Short mmCIF file of C-alpha atoms and ligand atoms in Angstrom, two decimals:
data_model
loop_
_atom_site.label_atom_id
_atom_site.label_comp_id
_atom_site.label_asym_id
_atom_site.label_seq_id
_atom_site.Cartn_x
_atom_site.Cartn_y
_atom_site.Cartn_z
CA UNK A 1 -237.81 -3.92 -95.88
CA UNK A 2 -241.00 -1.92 -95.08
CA UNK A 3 -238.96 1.05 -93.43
CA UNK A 4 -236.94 1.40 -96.50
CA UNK A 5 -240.24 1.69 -98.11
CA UNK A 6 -241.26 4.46 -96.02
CA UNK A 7 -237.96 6.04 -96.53
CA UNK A 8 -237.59 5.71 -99.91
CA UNK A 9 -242.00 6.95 -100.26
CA UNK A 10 -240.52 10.17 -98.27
CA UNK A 11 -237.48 11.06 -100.02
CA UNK A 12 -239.34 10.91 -103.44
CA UNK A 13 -242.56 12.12 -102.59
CA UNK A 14 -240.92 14.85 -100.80
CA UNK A 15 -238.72 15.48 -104.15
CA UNK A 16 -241.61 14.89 -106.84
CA UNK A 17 -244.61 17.03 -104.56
CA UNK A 18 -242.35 19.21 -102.92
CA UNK A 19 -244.37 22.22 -104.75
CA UNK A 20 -247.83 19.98 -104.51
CA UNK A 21 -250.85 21.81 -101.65
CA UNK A 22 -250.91 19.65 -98.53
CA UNK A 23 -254.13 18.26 -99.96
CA UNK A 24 -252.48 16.55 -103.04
CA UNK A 25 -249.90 15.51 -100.96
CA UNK A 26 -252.64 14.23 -98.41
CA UNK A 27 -254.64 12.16 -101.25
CA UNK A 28 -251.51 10.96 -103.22
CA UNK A 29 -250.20 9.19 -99.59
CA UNK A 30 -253.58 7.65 -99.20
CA UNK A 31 -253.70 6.38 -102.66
CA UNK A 32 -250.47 4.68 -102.17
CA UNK A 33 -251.40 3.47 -98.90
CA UNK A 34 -254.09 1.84 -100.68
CA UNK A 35 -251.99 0.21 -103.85
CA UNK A 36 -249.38 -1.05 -101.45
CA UNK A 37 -249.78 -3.43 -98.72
CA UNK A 38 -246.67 -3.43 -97.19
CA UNK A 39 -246.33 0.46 -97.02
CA UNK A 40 -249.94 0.57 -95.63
CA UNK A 41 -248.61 -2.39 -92.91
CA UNK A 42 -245.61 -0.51 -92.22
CA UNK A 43 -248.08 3.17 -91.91
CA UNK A 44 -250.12 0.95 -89.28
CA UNK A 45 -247.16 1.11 -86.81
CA UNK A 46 -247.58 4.96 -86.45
CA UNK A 47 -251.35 5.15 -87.14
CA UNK A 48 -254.36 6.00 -84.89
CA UNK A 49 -257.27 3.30 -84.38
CA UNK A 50 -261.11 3.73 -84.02
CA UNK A 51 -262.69 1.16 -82.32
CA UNK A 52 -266.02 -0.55 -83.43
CA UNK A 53 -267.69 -3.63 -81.93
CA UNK A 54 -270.30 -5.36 -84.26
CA UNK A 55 -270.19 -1.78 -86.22
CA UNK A 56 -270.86 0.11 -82.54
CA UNK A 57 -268.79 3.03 -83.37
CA UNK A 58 -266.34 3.43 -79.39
CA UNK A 59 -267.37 6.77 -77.66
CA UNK A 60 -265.92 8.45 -74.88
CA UNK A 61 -268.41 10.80 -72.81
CA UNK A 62 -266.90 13.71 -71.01
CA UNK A 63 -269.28 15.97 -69.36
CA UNK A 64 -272.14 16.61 -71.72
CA UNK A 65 -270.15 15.69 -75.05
CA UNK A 66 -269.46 12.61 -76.44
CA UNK A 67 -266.18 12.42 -77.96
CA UNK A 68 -264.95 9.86 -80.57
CA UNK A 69 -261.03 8.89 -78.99
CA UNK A 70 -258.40 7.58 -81.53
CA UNK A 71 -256.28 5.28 -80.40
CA UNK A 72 -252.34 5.02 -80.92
CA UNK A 73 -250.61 1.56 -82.40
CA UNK A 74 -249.20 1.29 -79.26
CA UNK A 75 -252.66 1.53 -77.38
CA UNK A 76 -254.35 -0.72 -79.48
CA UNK A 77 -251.33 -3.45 -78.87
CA UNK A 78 -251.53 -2.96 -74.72
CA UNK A 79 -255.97 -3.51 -75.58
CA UNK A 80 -254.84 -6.71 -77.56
CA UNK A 81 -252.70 -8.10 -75.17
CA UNK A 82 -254.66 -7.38 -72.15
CA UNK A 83 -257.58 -9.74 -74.67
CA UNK A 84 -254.48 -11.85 -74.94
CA UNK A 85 -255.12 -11.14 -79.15
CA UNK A 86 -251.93 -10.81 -81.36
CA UNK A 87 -251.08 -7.90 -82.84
CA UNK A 88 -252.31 -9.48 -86.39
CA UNK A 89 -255.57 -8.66 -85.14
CA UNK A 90 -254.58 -4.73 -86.29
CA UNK A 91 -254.32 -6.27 -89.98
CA UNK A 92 -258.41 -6.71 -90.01
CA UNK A 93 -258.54 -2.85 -89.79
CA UNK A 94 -259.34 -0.32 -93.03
CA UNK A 95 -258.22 2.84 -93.63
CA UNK A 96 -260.27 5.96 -93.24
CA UNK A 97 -258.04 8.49 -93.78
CA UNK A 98 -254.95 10.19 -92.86
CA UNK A 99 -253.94 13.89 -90.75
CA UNK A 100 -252.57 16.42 -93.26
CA UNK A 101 -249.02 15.65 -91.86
CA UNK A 102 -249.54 11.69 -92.87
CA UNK A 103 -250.69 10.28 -90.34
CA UNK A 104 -252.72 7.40 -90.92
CA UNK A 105 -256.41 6.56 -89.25
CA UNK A 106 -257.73 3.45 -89.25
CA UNK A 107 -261.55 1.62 -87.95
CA UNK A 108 -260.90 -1.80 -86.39
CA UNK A 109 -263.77 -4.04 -85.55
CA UNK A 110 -263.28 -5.62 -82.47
CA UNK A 111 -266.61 -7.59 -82.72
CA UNK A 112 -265.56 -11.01 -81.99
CA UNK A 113 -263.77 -10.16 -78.60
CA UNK A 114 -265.10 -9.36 -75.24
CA UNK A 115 -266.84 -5.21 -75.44
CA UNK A 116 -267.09 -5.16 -71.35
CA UNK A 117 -263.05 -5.90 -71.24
CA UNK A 118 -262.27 -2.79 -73.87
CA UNK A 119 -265.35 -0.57 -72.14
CA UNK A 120 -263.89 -0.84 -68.68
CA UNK A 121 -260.50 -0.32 -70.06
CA UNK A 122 -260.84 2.64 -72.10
CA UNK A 123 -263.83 4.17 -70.36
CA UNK A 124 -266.50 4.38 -72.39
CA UNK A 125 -269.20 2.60 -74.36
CA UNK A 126 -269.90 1.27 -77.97
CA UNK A 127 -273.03 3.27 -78.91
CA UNK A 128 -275.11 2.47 -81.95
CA UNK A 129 -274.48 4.40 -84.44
CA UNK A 130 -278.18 5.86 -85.30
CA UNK A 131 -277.36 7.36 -81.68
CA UNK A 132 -273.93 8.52 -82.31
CA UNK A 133 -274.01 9.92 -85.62
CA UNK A 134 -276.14 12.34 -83.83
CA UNK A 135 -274.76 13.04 -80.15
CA UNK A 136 -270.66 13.57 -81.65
CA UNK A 137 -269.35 16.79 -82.46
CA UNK A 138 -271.06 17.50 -86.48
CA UNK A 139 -267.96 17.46 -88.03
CA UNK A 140 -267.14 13.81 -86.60
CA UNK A 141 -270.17 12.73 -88.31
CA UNK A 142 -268.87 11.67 -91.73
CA UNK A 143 -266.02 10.24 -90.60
CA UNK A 144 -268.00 7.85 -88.74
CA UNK A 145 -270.20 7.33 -91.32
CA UNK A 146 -268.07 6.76 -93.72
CA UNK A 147 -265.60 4.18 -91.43
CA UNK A 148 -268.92 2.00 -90.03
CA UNK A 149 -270.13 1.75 -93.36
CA UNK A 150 -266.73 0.46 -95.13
CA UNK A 151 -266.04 -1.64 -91.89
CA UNK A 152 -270.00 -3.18 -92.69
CA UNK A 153 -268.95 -3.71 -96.54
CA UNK A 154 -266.16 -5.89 -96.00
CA UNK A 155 -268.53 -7.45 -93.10
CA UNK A 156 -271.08 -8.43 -96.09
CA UNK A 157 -268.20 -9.44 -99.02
CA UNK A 158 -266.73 -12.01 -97.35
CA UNK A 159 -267.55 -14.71 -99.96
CA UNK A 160 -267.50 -13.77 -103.83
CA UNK A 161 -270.60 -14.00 -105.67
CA UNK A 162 -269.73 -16.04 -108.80
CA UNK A 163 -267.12 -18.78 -107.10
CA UNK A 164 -268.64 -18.68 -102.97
CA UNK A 165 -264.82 -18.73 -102.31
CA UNK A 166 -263.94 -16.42 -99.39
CA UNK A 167 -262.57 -13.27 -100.53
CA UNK A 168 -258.97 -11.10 -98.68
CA UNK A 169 -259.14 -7.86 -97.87
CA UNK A 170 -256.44 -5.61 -99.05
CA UNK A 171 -254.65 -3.96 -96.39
CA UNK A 172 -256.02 -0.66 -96.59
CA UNK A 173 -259.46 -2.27 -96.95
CA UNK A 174 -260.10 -0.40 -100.29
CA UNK A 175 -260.81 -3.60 -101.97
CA UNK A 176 -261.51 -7.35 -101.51
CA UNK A 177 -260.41 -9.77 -104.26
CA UNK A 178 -261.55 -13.86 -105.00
CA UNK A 179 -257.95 -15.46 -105.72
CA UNK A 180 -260.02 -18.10 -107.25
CA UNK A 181 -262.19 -16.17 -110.14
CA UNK A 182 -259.81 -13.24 -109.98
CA UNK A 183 -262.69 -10.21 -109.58
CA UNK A 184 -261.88 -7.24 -107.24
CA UNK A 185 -264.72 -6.17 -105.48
CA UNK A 186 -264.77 -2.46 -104.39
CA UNK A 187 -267.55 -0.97 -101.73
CA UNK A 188 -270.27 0.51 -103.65
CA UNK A 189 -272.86 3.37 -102.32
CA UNK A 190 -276.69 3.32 -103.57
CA UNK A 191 -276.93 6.86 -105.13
CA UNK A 192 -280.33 8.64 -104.46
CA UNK A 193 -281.70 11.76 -105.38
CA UNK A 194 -283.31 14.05 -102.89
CA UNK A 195 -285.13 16.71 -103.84
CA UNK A 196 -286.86 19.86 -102.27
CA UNK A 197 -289.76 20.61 -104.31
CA UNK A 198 -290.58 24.21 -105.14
CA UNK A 199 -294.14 26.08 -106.78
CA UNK A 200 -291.90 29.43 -106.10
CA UNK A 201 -293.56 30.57 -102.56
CA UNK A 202 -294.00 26.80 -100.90
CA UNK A 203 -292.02 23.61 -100.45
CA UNK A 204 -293.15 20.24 -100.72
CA UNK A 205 -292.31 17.86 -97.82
CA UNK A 206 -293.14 14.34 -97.21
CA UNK A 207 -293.57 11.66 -94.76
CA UNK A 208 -293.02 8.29 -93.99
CA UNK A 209 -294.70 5.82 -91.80
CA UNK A 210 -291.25 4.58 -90.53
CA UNK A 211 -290.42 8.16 -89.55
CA UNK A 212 -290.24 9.42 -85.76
CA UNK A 213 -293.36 11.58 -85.41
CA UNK A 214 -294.30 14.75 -86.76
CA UNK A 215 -290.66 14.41 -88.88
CA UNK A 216 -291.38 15.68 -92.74
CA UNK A 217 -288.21 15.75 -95.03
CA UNK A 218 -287.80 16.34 -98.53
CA UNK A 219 -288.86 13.45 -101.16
CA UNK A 220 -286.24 10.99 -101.94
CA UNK A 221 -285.66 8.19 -103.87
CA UNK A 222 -282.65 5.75 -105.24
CA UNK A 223 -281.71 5.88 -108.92
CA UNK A 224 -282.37 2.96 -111.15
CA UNK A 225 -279.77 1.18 -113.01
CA UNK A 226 -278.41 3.30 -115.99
CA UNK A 227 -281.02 6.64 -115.06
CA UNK A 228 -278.69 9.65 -115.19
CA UNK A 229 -279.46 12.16 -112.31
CA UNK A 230 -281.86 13.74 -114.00
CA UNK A 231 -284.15 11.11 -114.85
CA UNK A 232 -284.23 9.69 -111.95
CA UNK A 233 -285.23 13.12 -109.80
CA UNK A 234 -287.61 13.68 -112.30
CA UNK A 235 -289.12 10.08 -111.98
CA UNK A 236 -289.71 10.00 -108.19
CA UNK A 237 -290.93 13.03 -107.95
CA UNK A 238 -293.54 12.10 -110.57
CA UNK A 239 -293.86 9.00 -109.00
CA UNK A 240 -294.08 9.92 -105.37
CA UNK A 241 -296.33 12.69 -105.53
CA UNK A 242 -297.54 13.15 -109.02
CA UNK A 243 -295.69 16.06 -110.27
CA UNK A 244 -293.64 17.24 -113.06
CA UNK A 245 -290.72 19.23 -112.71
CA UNK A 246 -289.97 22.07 -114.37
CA UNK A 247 -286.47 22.96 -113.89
CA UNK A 248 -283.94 21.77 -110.76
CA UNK A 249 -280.66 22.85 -109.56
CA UNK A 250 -278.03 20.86 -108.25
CA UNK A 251 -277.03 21.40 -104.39
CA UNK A 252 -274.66 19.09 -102.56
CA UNK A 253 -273.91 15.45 -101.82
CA UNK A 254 -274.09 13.53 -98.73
CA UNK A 255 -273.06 9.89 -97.76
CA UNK A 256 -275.70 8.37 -96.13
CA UNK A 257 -275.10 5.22 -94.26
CA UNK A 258 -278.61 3.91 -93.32
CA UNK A 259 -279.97 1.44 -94.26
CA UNK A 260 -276.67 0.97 -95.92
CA UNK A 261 -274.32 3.28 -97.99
CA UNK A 262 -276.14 5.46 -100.14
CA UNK A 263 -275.16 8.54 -101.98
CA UNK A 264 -277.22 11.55 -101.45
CA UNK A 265 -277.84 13.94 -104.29
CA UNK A 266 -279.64 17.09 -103.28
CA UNK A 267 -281.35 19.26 -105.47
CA UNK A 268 -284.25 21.74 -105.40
CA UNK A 269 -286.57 21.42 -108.04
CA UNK A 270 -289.30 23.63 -109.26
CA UNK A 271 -292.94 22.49 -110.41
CA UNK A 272 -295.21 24.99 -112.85
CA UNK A 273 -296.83 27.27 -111.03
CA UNK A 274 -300.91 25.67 -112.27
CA UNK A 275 -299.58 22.23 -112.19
CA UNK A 276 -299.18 22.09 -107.95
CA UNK A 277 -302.08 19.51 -106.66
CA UNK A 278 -300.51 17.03 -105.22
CA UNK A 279 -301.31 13.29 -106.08
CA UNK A 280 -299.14 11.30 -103.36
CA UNK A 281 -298.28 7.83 -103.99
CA UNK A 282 -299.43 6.43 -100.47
CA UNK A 283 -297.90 3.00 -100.88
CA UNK A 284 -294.60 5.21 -100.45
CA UNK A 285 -295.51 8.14 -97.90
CA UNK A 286 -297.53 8.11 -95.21
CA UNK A 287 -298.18 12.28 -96.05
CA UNK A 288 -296.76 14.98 -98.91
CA UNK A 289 -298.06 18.27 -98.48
CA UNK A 290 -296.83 22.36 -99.06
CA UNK A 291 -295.25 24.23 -96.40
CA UNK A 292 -295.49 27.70 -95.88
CA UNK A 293 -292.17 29.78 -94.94
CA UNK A 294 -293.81 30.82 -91.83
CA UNK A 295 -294.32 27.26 -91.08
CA UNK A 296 -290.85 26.35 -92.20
CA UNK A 297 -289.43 28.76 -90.45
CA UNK A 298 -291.38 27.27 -87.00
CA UNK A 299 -290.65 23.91 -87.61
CA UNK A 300 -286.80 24.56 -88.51
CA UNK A 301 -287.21 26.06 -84.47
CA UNK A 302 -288.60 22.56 -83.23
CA UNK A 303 -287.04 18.72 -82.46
CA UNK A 304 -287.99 15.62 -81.86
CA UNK A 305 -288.92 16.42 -78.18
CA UNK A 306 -290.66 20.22 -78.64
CA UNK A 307 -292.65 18.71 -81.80
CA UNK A 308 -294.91 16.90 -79.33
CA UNK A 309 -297.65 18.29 -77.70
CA UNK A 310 -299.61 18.28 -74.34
CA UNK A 311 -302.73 16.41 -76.33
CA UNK A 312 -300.45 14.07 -77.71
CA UNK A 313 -300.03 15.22 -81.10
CA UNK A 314 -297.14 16.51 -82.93
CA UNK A 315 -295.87 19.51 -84.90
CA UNK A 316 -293.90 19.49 -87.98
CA UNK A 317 -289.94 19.43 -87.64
CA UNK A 318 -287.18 18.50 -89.65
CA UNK A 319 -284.19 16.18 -90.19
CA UNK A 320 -280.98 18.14 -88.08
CA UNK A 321 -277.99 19.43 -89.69
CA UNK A 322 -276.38 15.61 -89.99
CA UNK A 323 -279.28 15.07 -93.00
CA UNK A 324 -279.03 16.78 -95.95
CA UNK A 325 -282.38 17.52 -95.83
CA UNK A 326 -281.72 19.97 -93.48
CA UNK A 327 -279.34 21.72 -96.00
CA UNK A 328 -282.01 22.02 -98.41
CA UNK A 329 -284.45 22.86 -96.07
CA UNK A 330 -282.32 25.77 -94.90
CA UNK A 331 -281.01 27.42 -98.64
CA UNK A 332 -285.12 27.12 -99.60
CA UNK A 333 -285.74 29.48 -96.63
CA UNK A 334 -282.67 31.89 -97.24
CA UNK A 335 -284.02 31.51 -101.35
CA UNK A 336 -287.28 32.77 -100.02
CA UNK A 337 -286.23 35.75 -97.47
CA UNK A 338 -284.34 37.14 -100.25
CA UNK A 339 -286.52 37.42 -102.45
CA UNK A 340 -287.20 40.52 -103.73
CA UNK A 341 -291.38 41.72 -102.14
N1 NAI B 401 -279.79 12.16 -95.43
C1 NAI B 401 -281.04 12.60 -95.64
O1 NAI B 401 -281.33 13.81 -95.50
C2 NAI B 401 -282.10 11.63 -96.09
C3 NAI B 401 -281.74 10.33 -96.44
N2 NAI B 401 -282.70 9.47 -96.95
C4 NAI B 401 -282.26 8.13 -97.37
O2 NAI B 401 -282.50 8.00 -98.77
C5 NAI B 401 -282.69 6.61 -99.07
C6 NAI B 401 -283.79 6.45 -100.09
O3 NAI B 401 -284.98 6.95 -99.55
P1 NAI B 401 -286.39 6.28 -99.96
O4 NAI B 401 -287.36 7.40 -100.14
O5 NAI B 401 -286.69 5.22 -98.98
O6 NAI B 401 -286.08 5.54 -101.36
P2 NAI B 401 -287.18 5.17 -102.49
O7 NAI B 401 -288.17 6.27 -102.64
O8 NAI B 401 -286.41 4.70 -103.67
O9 NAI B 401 -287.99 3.92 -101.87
C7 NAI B 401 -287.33 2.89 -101.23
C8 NAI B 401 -287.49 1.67 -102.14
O10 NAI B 401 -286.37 1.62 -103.02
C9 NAI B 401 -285.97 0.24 -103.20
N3 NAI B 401 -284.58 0.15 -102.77
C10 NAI B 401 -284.09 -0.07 -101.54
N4 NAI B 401 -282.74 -0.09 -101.58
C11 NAI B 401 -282.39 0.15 -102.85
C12 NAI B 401 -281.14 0.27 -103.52
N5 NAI B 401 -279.98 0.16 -102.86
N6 NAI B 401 -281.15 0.53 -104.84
C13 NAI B 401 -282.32 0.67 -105.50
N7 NAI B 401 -283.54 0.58 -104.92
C14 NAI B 401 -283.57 0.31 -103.62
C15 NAI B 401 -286.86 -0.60 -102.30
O11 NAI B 401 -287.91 -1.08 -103.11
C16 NAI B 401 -287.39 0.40 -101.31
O12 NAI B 401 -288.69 0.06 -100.88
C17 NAI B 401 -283.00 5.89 -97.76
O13 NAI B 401 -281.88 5.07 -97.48
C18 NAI B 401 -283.07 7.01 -96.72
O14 NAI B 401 -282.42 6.62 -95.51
C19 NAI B 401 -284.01 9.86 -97.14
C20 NAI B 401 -284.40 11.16 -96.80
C21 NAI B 401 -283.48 12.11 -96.18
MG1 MG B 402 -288.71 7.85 -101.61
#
């Protein structure tokens, strides 16, 4: 029944989007994939898998990179059989996109099986992912954000919150629903605002005590329910280090996975030029002070490793280009060079 599904998706999709861009085409597949189960368990038999092991994204390292490998249906059948697992076990896994010619990808937890069996078979290791986010190529990044952190929802929304029935996954994983109270849960991200702070020659970065040493970002902070954007930018920025904003500009987005799924909203924000002395809430930061672009542009040279020096102290660098913080960091800098003197 399922192929004539696919058949019939093709025939009309290629008749009603035969003029749509590959991208339309590319979300309107997903979205079906996601409304219908038994096209999205009939897309599964021509899919590619990632593998995750208690949320351990799978990586492969050749030579000096670390590569994320996708595996084909028919791999990830000769991994469960050689666990002596059913194929079923391909059913637990959620969609996390699709190639532009339709094929689909998929992140399978394979938590509650044996990692040494799958490491010696495929070669490689399950790496955590606050160590792999960073070490894959950049633009892998999101992708493996965004699959560990949907992979953790449905780990966390197993039960629903008004009956304590279990709740089922659809099979796309875009949803869970209670049969019993009939609500439909979908994964949610935290949305926070981060914000470079600006008196028009220096930028205002802040630390943590829970950061690795000598690490200053820009000030962040997650929105309250029912703030708009706005409020809530200016509101930890008053509340964080005591300042009122002037006027702020809207840069990009991020998802962020850790601590769990948040939604980054960057923005540079500018304080009045008298109004600049810093009052930093220290039950929040562990520091807030202005940079310099001199000393932005040194500590945008520096990492974890160079920051430290031979009397044990540490120089100022910043998130890398996975954070974006370091967007930010980088558009104040190119704000400031061009400047007219
Ligand atoms: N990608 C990037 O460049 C950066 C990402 N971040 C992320 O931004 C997030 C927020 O940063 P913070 O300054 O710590 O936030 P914050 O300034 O709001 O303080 C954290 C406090 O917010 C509350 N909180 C925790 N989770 C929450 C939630 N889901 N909804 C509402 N309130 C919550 C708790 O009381 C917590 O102590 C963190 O998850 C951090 O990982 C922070 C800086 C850079
Ligand atoms: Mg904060």
């Amino acid at each position: 029944m399922a192929a004539i599904y696919q058949a019939v998706y093709r025939r009309a999709s290629s008749l009603f989007c035969r003029f749509h861009s590959t991208y339309v085409k590319k979300m309107r597949y997903l979205n079906t994939l996601k409304e219908d189960d038994d096209f999205c368990r009939q897309a599964q038999t021509s899919g590619t898998f990632y593998l995750f092991h208690n949320l351990s994204p799978f990586l492969q390292k050749v030579g000096k990179k670390y590569l994320l490998p996708q595996l084909s249906a028919a791999e990830m059948k000769r991994i469960l059989e050689k666990l002596k697992e059913t194929e079923q076990w391909m059913e637990k896994s959620v969609l996390i996109g699709c190639s532009d010619e339709h094929v689909p990808h998929f992140a399978l937890d394979l938590g509650a099986l044996e990692k040494s069996v799958i490491e010696s078979e495929l070669q490689g290791s399950f790496t955590d992912l606050r160590k792999a986010l960073f070490v894959v190529d950049v633009k892998d990044s999101p992708l493996l954000a965004s699959a560990q952190a949907l992979l953790q929802w449905h780990e966390s929304h197993q039960y629903c919150s008004k009956t304590g029935q279990p709740t089922q996954k659809n099979l796309a994983g875009s949803k869970r629903v209670c049969h019993a109270s009939g609500i439909t849960y979908y994964p949610q991200m935290s949305p926070v605002v981060i914000t470079l702070v600006s008196d028009g020659s220096r930028c205002l970065l802040t630390r943590q005590s829970s950061f690795p040493q000598g690490m200053y970002t820009a000030l962040s902070g997650f929105c309250d329910l029912g703030e708009s954007v706005e409020e809530a930018l200016r509101r930890e920025v008053a509340e964080e280090v005591g300042l009122e904003v002037e006027s702020f500009q809207y840069s990009a987005s991020q998802h962020w996975p850790f601590p769990s799924s948040c939604l980054m909203i960057a923005c540079h924000a500018l304080v009045g030029g008298q109004q600049t002395e810093i009052s930093m809430n220290s039950l929040e930061l562990e520091e807030a002070r202005w940079f310099g672009l001199e000393e932005v542009l040194e500590g945008l040279k520096r990492d974890h490793t160079s920051s430290k020096q031979d009397d044990g102290s540490f120089l100022p660098w910043f998130p890398p280009k996975q954070a974006i913080a370091h967007k930010l960091i980088n558009e104040w800098v190119k704000q400031q060079t061009s400047r007219p003197t």
